[in-house]
Amino acid sequence: MYRYDEFDETMVRERARQFRGQVQRRLAGELKEENFKPLRLQNGVYLQLHAYMLRIAIPYGQLSAKQLRQLAMIADKFDKGYGHFTTRQNIQYNWIKLADMPDVLDALADVEMHGIQTSGNCIRNVTSDHLAGACADELEDPRPWCEIIRQWSTFHPEFTSLPRKFKIAVTAAAPDRAAIRVHDIGLHLKRNAAGEAGFEVIVGGGLGRTPYVGVTVRDWVSKQDLLSYLEANMRVYNRHGRRDNKNKARIKILVNELGEAEYRRQVDEEFANQLAWEKVVLPQEEVDRISAYFAPPKFEKLPVKSDKLDKAIAADRAFARWAKNNLRAHKIPGYISVHIALKAQGVAPGDCTGDQMRAAADIAEKYGLDDIRVAHEQDLALPHVKLDDVPAVYAALKAAGLASSNAGLGSDIIACPGLDYCNLANARSISVSNEIQALFADPDFEDEVGTLHINVSGCINACGHHHVGHIGILGVDKKGEEYYQILFGGRADEKAAIGEIQGPGLKHEEVAPAIRRVIVKYLELRSSKSEKLVDTITRLGQAPFKEALYASA
Amino acid sequence: MPLLRHGKVVDDCWVFVEDEHELSPGGCLTVSLGRFLSEHDQLLARNEAIGVRLAASDDPALLAPHLDRLRLIELNFPKYTDGRALSQSQLLRRRYGYKGEIRAVGQVLRDQLRLMIRAGFDAMVIEETDAEDVYDFSAHEFSEFYQAASDTSETIFMKRHRKKQEKAAE
Ligand code: SF4
């Protein structure tokens, strides 16, 4: 993985020092909250319902064991013993005192981490496919370009007071595991007709109040031109994005108000007008230097199959189920990627205790080439594990309470913190998620249902990505009472689509039974076991499912 | 409020004339972009120093043909969170080659100074009593940058390889 050099290190240290000064001025009353707000936000410090919340970037979702242990230390020493992994490959702590923030940022800087640009109206943490560099289906490793974008966007002098926040996601695989079509800019690393690798640039996707699937503004931009082309997009947005209404300030609104063609014309014009010295072109040695950090680790030559693994599968039913659901194909024979679902029954989705983080770090060090990933489903992954080691990894995960066998299934729910933490929430997300998870308490039933993405947000801001769940759940406020609207048909992958609201909201206690009826209807109507709920909805339309949703029990 | 130019508090001889007011015969004046474009013959005929104040929504390209006649361009921050002037400044410096003064007016807070300097501002009207200290601190708070901008800082991307080349040459 990438390692800071003296320059990266200096920058993060200087920033931590700067923020220490700002916190001191705030605590001494020299800085009003109003003026402190944009400063703390640029370091990832939010003011939530009960306390300050710190959001830390995990660039493109990659962590070393050492970093994960430091996150565990922060959870134990400065928070209440846990952290929360988010849908954007960040980790959040909900209970850190403002006076402790500078020490926490120093501790993060010790392991090359920070909260820079995890909030505020700037370019946020760059996210990617959590299986980058491991999966069998990618064109090439996208992480060098994620890192290059990370550096280019850090403290950009022109793009730190944008109309609104700005999120970039990158993937190099056709199956989209990074939800690039619902980002402000999504980049898909692919070949052009001449066989050269470059980027499809998708702009204006996003969820929230007005959800959109992004549009392809350029089918292909060369690697050499990538940053210059991004600058052209950013400048058009910075100058012309709406600033009169916070709810209309994201780039998706600009793209939609201008129309795709006019937006593209303006970007192309800006790109064409860039003078030679305005181009952002990295020296090839620099691209090579950064790429070298992501060179494949020394994989061993191994047989394609592992007797050890096969025997363990035959011997242990629980292990067999976990292996069926939580393993992902690796590009190197004899290796596999392991998905660690942070979705145990009754736990807030994405929550992980300090002890669990340490356990995952130990496992990664021993069996996983010191590499841990954060997936946008609020889960973790070990990208590189030998097939022979899988039973031992499972045993260790199980001992740490990390062996949920539900990756990609009904109880692997994405949910925002909701009313339990968030000051914008209309309704609780965690408790409703837990009740839905309980529907899948029987593993045979969950496996029978198969791939199913259920996403829950506590309000229209959509941090739980409810629009792109096969089933989406949105908390609304009806005269001071919590209600939940249900959406069908969303997806975040390469066939990205926005789900549709079905009708009147349901009460908290009505949600899980209603979802159960929908699932039962699906089992009855699906053409085969391999047809996902979202595909059955596409084939048959939403009507039968809506009927099931509102049928009284 | 003090005017900082290249980090020093200086006297300010410039006066902004609202569109509905008459131009005084002497003195250094700034006017709006609209007024400058419609009256620029008369303005330049005054043979006095002239400047333009751009609104954040104005297109600096409209000034491009006139830049060698302008001594001052004021860029406005209606709110400190409004970064449009940063793009305007970058365009004026890097694309149109403007060499005169670019001054930040409006809501200018100390914590934006570093970005402004990088984006090409060399002056700012700032609401701070210890303006020079604040400037000095902001200007030197960070020593490394990833991006080339309107100041001349060498980027980290370039530095990394200059060092290597120097080492190789030794
Ligand atoms: S979706 Fe709403 S309730 Fe949930 S975290 Fe975001 S802002 Fe808060």
XYZ file of C-alpha atoms and ligand atoms in Angstrom:
731
model
C 0.000 0.000 0.000
C 0.982 3.633 -0.307
C 3.423 4.950 2.293
C 3.816 8.620 3.107
C 7.063 10.231 2.159
C 8.458 13.300 3.919
C 6.114 15.586 1.967
C 2.880 13.752 2.723
C 3.972 13.407 6.325
C 4.807 17.103 6.686
C 1.445 18.089 5.316
C -0.576 15.948 7.713
C 1.571 16.999 10.681
C 1.236 20.663 9.826
C -2.495 20.263 9.511
C -2.742 18.544 12.909
C -0.744 21.391 14.412
C -2.961 23.977 12.740
C -6.088 22.298 14.075
C -4.621 22.131 17.578
C -4.290 25.907 17.414
C -7.832 26.316 16.172
C -9.226 24.061 18.915
C -7.306 26.061 21.509
C -8.755 29.295 20.143
C -12.226 27.747 20.227
C -11.874 26.414 23.776
C -10.521 29.774 24.914
C -13.556 31.471 23.400
C -11.495 33.439 20.843
C -13.184 31.660 17.974
C -16.950 31.611 17.737
C -18.639 28.305 16.837
C -19.891 29.965 13.678
C -16.340 30.627 12.474
C -14.912 27.441 13.962
C -17.452 25.319 12.115
C -15.885 25.377 8.622
C -12.461 24.729 10.171
C -13.501 21.752 12.243
C -15.505 20.409 9.321
C -12.412 20.405 7.129
C -10.852 18.101 9.706
C -13.844 15.806 9.891
C -15.238 17.098 13.187
C -19.039 17.380 13.258
C -21.299 18.475 16.070
C -23.934 15.774 16.551
C -26.901 15.223 18.850
C -24.950 14.320 21.949
C -21.332 15.094 21.204
C -18.744 15.880 18.565
C -18.274 13.217 15.932
C -14.938 12.617 14.224
C -14.838 11.126 10.753
C -11.550 9.701 9.563
C -10.687 8.989 5.964
C -9.616 5.528 4.918
C -8.435 6.355 1.393
C -9.948 3.882 -1.073
C -10.744 1.691 1.903
C -7.282 0.252 2.537
C -5.775 -0.261 5.995
C -2.709 -1.994 7.362
C -2.841 -3.961 10.591
C -0.890 -1.209 12.295
C -3.451 1.395 11.250
C -6.393 -0.730 12.321
C -4.776 -1.245 15.731
C -4.396 2.499 16.094
C -8.098 2.908 15.268
C -8.797 0.348 18.000
C -6.651 2.314 20.434
C -8.614 5.480 19.642
C -11.905 3.614 20.133
C -10.798 2.399 23.554
C -8.966 5.433 24.852
C -11.029 8.311 23.475
C -14.419 6.808 22.600
C -16.671 4.191 24.182
C -14.794 1.199 22.828
C -16.071 1.094 19.280
C -16.101 2.853 15.928
C -18.521 2.911 13.045
C -17.525 2.137 9.436
C -19.487 4.155 6.898
C -20.652 3.699 3.324
C -17.815 5.922 2.106
C -14.900 3.976 3.502
C -14.559 6.226 6.499
C -14.655 5.415 10.178
C -16.606 7.580 12.601
C -16.290 7.984 16.328
C -19.283 9.416 18.124
C -18.017 10.254 21.569
C -14.653 12.017 21.338
C -14.286 15.201 23.400
C -13.296 18.329 21.533
C -10.356 18.871 23.869
C -9.054 15.395 22.929
C -9.368 15.911 19.179
C -5.834 17.278 18.668
C -4.334 14.248 20.445
C -6.446 11.940 18.334
C -5.294 13.661 15.155
C -1.678 13.292 16.282
C -2.260 9.600 16.960
C -3.716 9.269 13.480
C -0.804 11.138 11.916
C 1.487 8.579 13.586
C -0.029 5.963 11.268
C -0.434 8.180 8.179
C -4.099 8.922 8.722
C -6.237 12.018 9.224
C -9.716 13.504 9.011
C -8.820 16.013 6.314
C -11.629 16.698 3.873
C -13.987 14.107 5.318
C -16.554 16.862 5.642
C -17.127 20.392 4.427
C -17.718 21.557 0.871
C -14.583 20.090 -0.629
C -13.459 16.975 -2.467
C -14.014 14.148 -0.005
C -12.208 10.895 0.615
C -11.726 9.066 -2.680
C -13.384 5.667 -2.577
C -12.879 2.533 -4.624
C -13.666 -1.129 -5.076
C -12.751 -2.780 -1.769
C -11.368 -5.755 -3.692
C -9.071 -3.618 -5.865
C -5.811 -5.360 -6.617
C -7.272 -8.746 -5.668
C -10.440 -9.416 -7.625
C -10.387 -11.555 -10.731
C -12.606 -9.225 -12.756
C -10.684 -5.924 -12.811
C -8.763 -4.500 -15.765
C -5.889 -3.302 -13.610
C -5.407 -2.039 -10.081
C -7.212 1.334 -9.742
C -5.524 2.286 -6.458
C -2.544 4.179 -7.909
C -5.055 6.541 -9.539
C -7.067 6.792 -6.350
C -3.900 7.808 -4.550
C -3.002 10.318 -7.257
C -6.494 11.824 -6.993
C -6.173 11.867 -3.202
C -2.975 13.881 -3.395
C -4.208 16.219 -6.111
C -7.421 16.981 -4.223
C -5.808 17.502 -0.814
C -5.954 21.214 0.104
C -6.646 22.156 -3.481
C -6.423 25.958 -3.406
C -9.345 26.435 -5.767
C -11.738 23.678 -4.736
C -12.123 23.822 -0.977
C -15.116 26.188 -0.884
C -17.302 24.461 -3.429
C -21.074 24.925 -3.517
C -21.374 21.597 -1.697
C -19.466 18.432 -0.835
C -17.929 16.454 -3.678
C -17.452 12.708 -3.803
C -15.332 10.760 -6.263
C -15.323 6.968 -6.625
C -13.155 4.812 -8.859
C -13.458 1.241 -10.093
C -11.578 -0.838 -12.631
C -14.044 -3.721 -12.781
C -17.203 -4.019 -14.846
C -19.186 -5.316 -11.862
C -19.383 -2.096 -9.880
C -18.640 -2.580 -6.185
C -17.908 1.104 -5.565
C -21.308 2.576 -6.538
C -19.616 4.958 -8.970
C -22.885 5.871 -10.718
C -24.264 7.484 -7.584
C -21.232 9.682 -6.916
C -20.611 13.290 -7.958
C -17.936 11.874 -10.227
C -17.533 8.182 -10.914
C -14.494 6.930 -12.797
C -14.452 3.599 -14.545
C -10.994 2.480 -15.597
C -11.458 0.727 -18.924
C -9.995 0.342 -22.398
C -10.845 2.448 -25.424
C -11.275 1.002 -28.904
C -7.506 1.140 -29.418
C -6.976 -0.998 -26.326
C -5.479 1.747 -24.169
C -6.508 1.985 -20.515
C -8.166 5.249 -19.464
C -11.274 6.464 -17.682
C -14.962 6.728 -18.412
C -16.112 9.839 -16.552
C -19.598 9.705 -15.048
C -20.885 12.937 -13.510
C -23.856 14.018 -11.454
C -24.948 10.891 -9.667
C -26.041 11.162 -6.082
C -28.693 10.311 -3.546
C -30.186 12.627 -0.952
C -33.283 14.699 -1.597
C -33.077 14.478 -5.385
C -31.495 11.199 -6.385
C -29.913 10.775 -9.801
C -27.890 8.166 -11.603
C -24.859 9.914 -13.085
C -24.410 10.472 -16.812
C -21.353 9.600 -18.870
C -19.844 12.943 -19.779
C -16.830 11.390 -21.490
C -16.634 7.830 -22.577
C -12.883 7.763 -22.275
C -10.156 10.114 -21.007
C -6.514 9.106 -21.069
C -4.626 8.686 -17.801
C -2.419 11.580 -18.816
C -5.468 13.864 -19.134
C -7.379 12.624 -16.119
C -6.471 15.319 -13.586
C -6.785 18.150 -16.113
C -10.199 16.883 -17.121
C -11.229 16.616 -13.476
C -10.066 20.208 -12.940
C -12.242 21.338 -15.834
C -15.260 19.668 -14.232
C -14.463 21.108 -10.832
C -14.043 24.618 -12.172
C -17.333 24.578 -14.063
C -18.995 23.324 -10.908
C -17.238 25.789 -8.596
C -18.212 28.719 -10.769
C -21.703 27.734 -11.814
C -23.065 25.299 -9.241
C -25.966 26.766 -7.294
C -25.161 28.472 -4.033
C -28.574 29.948 -3.295
C -30.074 26.758 -1.918
C -28.156 24.089 -0.055
C -30.541 21.428 -1.347
C -29.793 22.319 -4.942
C -26.068 22.826 -4.662
C -24.727 19.394 -5.595
C -23.287 18.953 -9.075
C -26.170 16.638 -10.022
C -28.501 19.656 -9.981
C -26.142 21.676 -12.197
C -25.898 18.822 -14.685
C -29.658 18.477 -14.699
C -30.490 22.155 -14.935
C -27.980 22.745 -17.734
C -28.820 19.461 -19.409
C -26.249 16.800 -20.124
C -25.223 18.261 -23.498
C -24.705 21.816 -22.260
C -22.818 20.636 -19.178
C -20.546 18.555 -21.396
C -20.027 21.511 -23.730
C -18.970 23.789 -20.890
C -16.539 21.239 -19.493
C -15.097 20.516 -22.919
C -14.654 24.218 -23.558
C -12.897 24.739 -20.234
C -10.716 21.687 -20.869
C -9.818 22.919 -24.371
C -8.977 26.389 -23.040
C -6.461 25.142 -20.486
C -3.031 26.474 -21.314
C 0.000 24.235 -21.180
C 0.913 25.312 -17.643
C -2.647 24.869 -16.424
C -2.588 21.178 -17.297
C -2.094 18.881 -14.360
C 0.267 16.289 -15.697
C 2.361 14.200 -13.369
C 5.870 13.268 -14.446
C 5.847 9.623 -15.546
C 8.430 8.816 -12.838
C 5.903 10.080 -10.292
C 3.117 7.885 -11.668
C 5.569 4.987 -11.593
C 6.688 5.823 -8.070
C 3.120 5.837 -6.757
C 2.171 2.734 -8.759
C 5.118 0.827 -7.321
C 3.499 0.976 -3.868
C 0.614 -1.051 -5.252
C 2.700 -3.689 -6.979
C 1.159 -7.107 -6.298
C 2.496 -8.718 -3.108
C 4.635 -11.823 -3.484
C 1.943 -14.420 -4.080
C 2.969 -18.022 -3.735
C 2.466 -20.549 -6.489
C -0.427 -22.599 -5.159
C -2.790 -25.241 -6.490
C -6.194 -24.007 -7.625
C -7.958 -26.156 -5.062
C -7.328 -26.705 -1.392
C -8.075 -30.111 0.141
C -7.841 -28.567 3.562
C -10.584 -26.103 2.751
C -12.767 -28.668 1.035
C -12.492 -31.021 3.994
C -13.391 -28.282 6.454
C -16.417 -27.369 4.348
C -17.567 -30.977 4.312
C -17.086 -31.317 8.050
C -18.742 -28.180 9.429
C -22.096 -26.919 8.276
C -21.751 -23.451 9.807
C -18.367 -23.007 8.213
C -19.695 -24.252 4.894
C -22.397 -21.600 4.958
C -19.973 -18.840 5.826
C -17.603 -20.001 3.064
C -20.437 -20.072 0.521
C -21.535 -16.527 1.323
C -18.390 -14.679 2.375
C -15.644 -15.696 -0.062
C -14.919 -13.810 -3.302
C -12.856 -14.947 -6.303
C -9.205 -13.878 -6.378
C -7.113 -13.317 -9.473
C -4.310 -15.582 -8.258
C -4.864 -19.369 -8.072
C -4.940 -20.636 -4.523
C -6.018 -17.293 -3.039
C -9.394 -15.871 -2.113
C -10.851 -12.657 -0.677
C -12.718 -12.892 2.612
C -15.683 -10.648 3.347
C -16.148 -9.774 7.025
C -19.739 -8.645 7.499
C -20.093 -6.201 10.395
C -23.725 -7.180 10.610
C -24.183 -9.451 13.573
C -27.800 -9.717 14.713
C -28.698 -6.880 17.058
C -25.618 -4.727 16.375
C -25.661 -1.357 14.596
C -24.570 -2.024 10.983
C -20.927 -1.033 10.534
C -20.102 -0.932 14.244
C -16.886 -2.608 15.293
C -15.367 -2.780 18.760
C -11.756 -2.033 19.557
C -11.220 -5.715 20.378
C -12.695 -6.745 17.043
C -10.466 -4.294 15.201
C -7.417 -5.736 16.933
C -8.544 -9.261 16.116
C -9.031 -8.363 12.457
C -5.597 -6.727 12.442
C -3.989 -9.849 13.897
C -5.722 -12.078 11.360
C -4.678 -9.815 8.493
C -1.101 -9.854 9.663
C -0.987 -13.604 10.104
C -3.017 -14.741 7.099
C -3.832 -11.734 4.926
C -0.570 -10.071 3.779
C -1.196 -7.203 6.208
C -4.033 -5.823 4.108
C -7.552 -4.969 5.319
C -10.256 -3.222 3.317
C -13.392 -1.336 4.201
C -16.308 -2.028 1.858
C -19.028 0.508 1.106
C -21.520 -1.973 2.545
C -20.016 -0.977 5.931
C -18.150 -4.261 6.080
C -14.474 -5.243 6.144
C -12.590 -7.545 3.819
C -9.306 -9.407 3.720
C -8.348 -9.255 0.055
C -5.557 -11.824 -0.006
C -5.988 -15.077 1.899
C -4.621 -18.503 0.939
C -7.339 -21.110 0.460
C -5.505 -23.353 2.909
C -5.749 -20.685 5.592
C -9.458 -20.008 5.237
C -10.545 -22.433 8.025
C -8.094 -20.820 10.442
C -9.241 -17.339 9.432
C -12.831 -18.375 10.027
C -12.020 -19.764 13.462
C -10.253 -16.563 14.438
C -13.059 -14.370 13.092
C -15.605 -16.477 14.923
C -13.731 -16.089 18.191
C -13.896 -12.307 17.689
C -17.597 -12.294 16.821
C -16.786 -11.352 13.233
C -17.958 -14.448 11.420
C -21.435 -13.333 10.319
C -22.234 -15.550 7.353
C -24.504 -13.058 5.664
C -22.315 -11.137 3.178
C -24.545 -9.749 0.441
C -27.680 -11.291 1.956
C -30.822 -9.943 3.569
C -29.337 -9.214 6.988
C -26.201 -7.535 5.554
C -28.085 -4.250 5.831
C -26.642 -0.822 5.098
C -27.973 1.669 7.628
C -27.091 5.171 8.736
C -26.788 6.037 12.442
C -30.279 7.596 12.420
C -32.004 9.125 15.402
C -29.725 7.397 17.891
C -26.875 9.734 16.963
C -27.711 12.096 14.167
C -29.206 15.522 14.715
C -30.868 15.563 11.292
C -32.694 12.268 11.675
C -36.458 11.815 11.486
C -36.448 8.269 12.701
C -34.313 5.478 14.095
C -32.405 3.386 11.571
C -30.578 0.948 13.786
C -33.580 -0.544 15.593
C -35.586 -0.962 12.398
C -32.557 -2.641 10.777
C -32.200 -4.978 13.720
C -35.855 -6.008 13.424
C -35.409 -6.746 9.735
C -32.220 -8.675 10.451
C -34.231 -10.823 12.831
C -36.388 -11.959 9.871
C -33.286 -13.719 8.640
C -32.336 -15.348 11.920
C -32.869 -18.727 10.272
C -29.833 -19.209 8.021
C -31.647 -21.630 5.720
C -34.326 -19.043 5.051
C -31.728 -16.325 4.445
C -29.805 -18.528 2.010
C -33.017 -19.482 0.256
C -33.756 -15.781 -0.339
C -30.212 -15.206 -1.573
C -28.672 -11.905 -2.659
C -30.725 -9.040 -1.257
C -29.666 -5.495 -0.459
C -31.737 -3.677 2.127
C -30.702 -0.094 2.842
C -32.033 2.118 5.627
C -31.759 5.903 6.066
C -33.093 7.928 8.972
C -33.961 10.906 6.783
C -34.007 12.232 3.241
C -30.243 12.882 3.306
C -29.884 9.221 2.437
C -26.643 8.380 4.233
C -27.967 4.805 4.355
C -28.358 4.855 0.538
C -32.023 3.825 0.695
C -32.576 4.802 -2.956
C -30.203 2.119 -4.180
C -31.280 -0.752 -1.967
C -33.227 -3.521 -3.689
C -35.521 -2.644 -0.828
C -35.010 0.860 0.550
C -36.351 2.166 3.819
C -36.585 5.867 4.591
C -37.457 7.317 7.978
C -39.925 10.212 7.860
C -41.554 12.318 10.493
C -45.344 12.402 10.617
C -46.533 14.826 13.264
C -43.674 13.914 15.579
C -44.032 10.174 15.038
C -41.542 7.921 13.251
C -42.792 6.497 9.976
C -40.982 4.598 7.261
C -41.472 4.780 3.532
C -40.531 1.730 1.511
C -38.824 1.835 -1.898
C -38.416 -0.990 -4.400
C -36.069 -1.587 -7.267
C -32.964 0.432 -6.474
C -29.440 -0.790 -7.088
C -25.954 0.707 -6.793
C -24.055 -1.552 -9.168
C -23.288 -1.219 -12.887
C -27.048 -1.265 -13.572
C -27.582 1.546 -11.068
C -31.196 2.585 -10.574
C -33.128 4.701 -8.110
C -35.829 2.853 -6.179
C -39.429 4.009 -6.194
C -41.443 4.972 -3.138
C -44.411 2.619 -2.841
C -46.934 4.616 -0.885
C -47.857 5.750 2.599
C -45.291 5.260 5.357
C -45.457 2.415 7.839
C -45.102 2.545 11.600
C -41.879 1.261 13.127
C -43.407 -2.029 14.232
C -45.103 -2.571 10.861
C -41.908 -2.447 8.825
C -40.356 -5.871 9.453
C -43.625 -7.820 8.969
C -44.301 -5.911 5.739
C -40.817 -6.666 4.410
C -41.390 -10.294 5.287
C -44.564 -10.377 3.170
C -42.675 -8.880 0.242
C -39.962 -11.509 0.524
C -42.468 -14.327 0.721
C -44.160 -12.946 -2.403
C -40.794 -12.848 -4.139
C -40.056 -16.477 -3.273
C -43.412 -17.351 -4.800
C -42.911 -15.339 -8.000
C -39.245 -15.615 -8.885
C -38.472 -17.543 -12.055
C -35.539 -19.389 -10.519
C -33.319 -19.339 -7.484
C -30.789 -17.206 -9.283
C -33.244 -14.399 -10.053
C -32.677 -11.673 -7.466
C -35.571 -9.786 -5.923
C -34.577 -6.662 -7.813
C -34.641 -8.610 -11.106
C -38.020 -10.133 -10.355
C -39.321 -6.618 -9.724
C -37.906 -5.500 -13.054
C -39.495 -8.433 -14.843
C -42.945 -8.312 -13.247
C -43.294 -4.699 -12.184
C -43.774 -3.449 -8.651
C -47.521 -4.024 -8.296
C -47.535 -7.528 -6.769
C -44.867 -6.485 -4.275
C -46.671 -3.316 -3.358
C -49.783 -5.340 -2.739
C -47.864 -7.669 -0.459
C -46.301 -4.705 1.329
C -49.639 -3.208 2.284
C -51.592 -6.468 2.741
C -52.538 -6.633 6.372
C -51.117 -9.609 8.142
C -10.600 47.640 8.014
C -6.893 47.247 7.238
C -5.689 46.543 3.735
C -2.902 44.008 3.461
C -0.683 44.110 0.406
C 2.014 41.446 0.182
C 1.475 40.881 3.866
C 1.954 44.488 4.986
C -0.734 46.871 6.161
C -0.750 49.782 3.724
C -2.817 52.880 3.091
C -5.589 52.426 0.655
C -6.074 55.136 -1.966
C -8.689 53.198 -3.920
C -12.374 54.050 -3.850
C -15.157 51.852 -5.201
C -17.826 53.885 -6.954
C -21.316 52.440 -6.887
C -22.980 52.247 -10.305
C -25.507 54.998 -9.523
C -22.849 57.485 -8.370
C -20.938 59.961 -10.552
C -17.219 59.354 -11.100
C -15.008 61.937 -9.439
C -12.491 63.508 -11.828
C -9.349 62.445 -9.916
C -8.182 59.537 -7.759
C -7.929 55.775 -8.115
C -11.362 54.314 -8.714
C -12.808 50.854 -9.038
C -16.120 50.255 -10.761
C -18.341 47.273 -11.441
C -17.714 45.061 -14.458
C -20.912 46.273 -16.155
C -19.930 49.904 -15.785
C -16.394 49.243 -16.916
C -17.543 47.473 -20.056
C -20.128 50.100 -20.995
C -18.062 53.185 -20.083
C -14.557 51.944 -20.528
C -13.565 54.523 -23.186
C -14.407 57.415 -20.861
C -12.848 55.623 -17.902
C -9.557 54.995 -19.632
C -9.562 58.565 -21.017
C -9.475 59.877 -17.427
C -5.784 58.987 -17.365
C -6.092 57.916 -13.761
C -5.556 54.487 -12.318
C -8.609 52.354 -12.832
C -9.727 49.094 -11.317
C -12.698 46.754 -11.571
C -14.620 44.985 -8.849
C -16.001 41.665 -10.041
C -19.053 40.103 -8.504
C -18.560 36.420 -7.697
C -20.811 35.496 -10.623
C -18.934 37.645 -13.180
C -16.920 36.033 -15.939
C -13.314 37.244 -15.776
C -12.892 36.384 -19.470
C -14.763 39.601 -20.253
C -11.863 41.549 -18.775
C -9.205 39.680 -20.708
C -8.820 42.258 -23.527
C -8.374 45.093 -21.008
C -6.073 43.601 -18.408
C -2.942 45.584 -19.315
C -4.848 48.801 -18.544
C -6.039 47.696 -15.116
C -4.059 48.262 -11.940
C -6.503 46.566 -9.569
C -9.109 43.827 -9.706
C -11.194 43.302 -6.613
C -12.814 39.917 -6.153
C -15.685 39.576 -3.776
C -16.386 36.917 -1.160
C -20.094 37.399 -0.412
C -19.628 34.692 2.237
C -16.381 33.153 3.414
C -17.674 29.798 2.195
C -18.167 31.053 -1.361
C -15.117 29.951 -3.350
C -15.975 31.407 -6.754
C -13.414 34.198 -6.431
C -10.711 31.556 -6.106
C -11.538 30.316 -9.605
C -11.727 33.878 -10.912
C -8.323 34.648 -9.507
C -6.755 31.504 -10.920
C -8.194 32.335 -14.338
C -6.945 35.917 -14.234
C -3.440 34.920 -13.227
C -2.863 31.681 -15.015
C -4.993 31.895 -18.140
C -5.172 35.612 -18.888
C -1.777 36.554 -17.470
C -2.943 39.468 -15.338
C -0.022 40.990 -13.394
C -1.703 43.783 -11.427
C -3.132 43.618 -7.944
C -5.869 41.119 -7.070
C -7.577 42.094 -3.875
C -10.021 40.074 -1.763
C -12.978 42.043 -0.461
C -16.119 40.938 1.333
C -16.053 38.332 4.088
C -12.347 37.598 4.343
C -11.356 35.450 7.316
C -7.846 34.589 8.427
C -8.245 30.898 7.756
C -8.791 31.477 4.043
C -5.653 33.551 3.512
C -3.448 30.645 2.582
C -5.821 29.526 -0.161
C -6.182 33.071 -1.430
C -2.451 33.550 -1.651
C -2.110 30.296 -3.535
C -4.920 31.246 -5.887
C -3.183 34.506 -6.826
C -4.432 37.176 -4.424
C -1.756 39.625 -3.349
C -3.959 41.900 -1.286
C -6.929 41.565 1.014
C -9.128 43.749 3.129
C -9.326 41.824 6.360
C -11.215 42.159 9.588
C -8.370 41.415 11.983
C -6.560 43.771 14.302
C -3.291 41.844 14.093
C -3.537 41.555 10.313
C 0.198 41.334 9.555
C 0.808 38.585 12.098
C -2.193 36.687 10.861
C -0.925 36.925 7.309
C 2.565 35.892 8.213
C 1.256 32.883 10.085
C -1.114 31.826 7.297
C 1.417 32.284 4.545
C 3.915 29.986 6.240
C 1.611 27.559 7.956
C 2.038 24.949 5.255
C 5.269 24.335 3.453
C 4.309 21.781 0.807
C 1.671 21.665 -1.908
C 0.466 19.027 -4.294
C -0.944 21.472 -6.830
C 0.616 24.100 -9.017
C -1.391 27.287 -8.565
C -1.028 31.007 -9.125
C 1.763 31.400 -6.622
C 4.994 29.917 -7.818
C 5.279 27.069 -5.356
C 6.899 24.009 -6.780
C 4.587 21.044 -6.333
C 5.396 17.997 -4.284
C 5.054 15.880 -7.410
C 7.855 17.895 -9.015
C 10.010 18.194 -5.902
C 10.146 14.465 -5.407
C 11.846 14.039 -8.738
C 14.022 17.101 -8.661
C 15.553 15.740 -5.474
C 16.126 12.407 -7.130
C 17.707 14.006 -10.164
C 19.941 16.179 -7.996
C 21.047 13.127 -6.079
C 21.770 11.297 -9.307
C 23.829 14.250 -10.535
C 26.003 14.311 -7.397
S -29.596 9.843 6.500
Fe -30.301 11.477 7.808
S -30.514 10.480 9.788
Fe -29.226 9.163 8.590
S -27.131 9.847 9.113
Fe -27.772 10.898 7.235
S -28.528 12.831 7.960
Fe -28.515 11.471 9.716
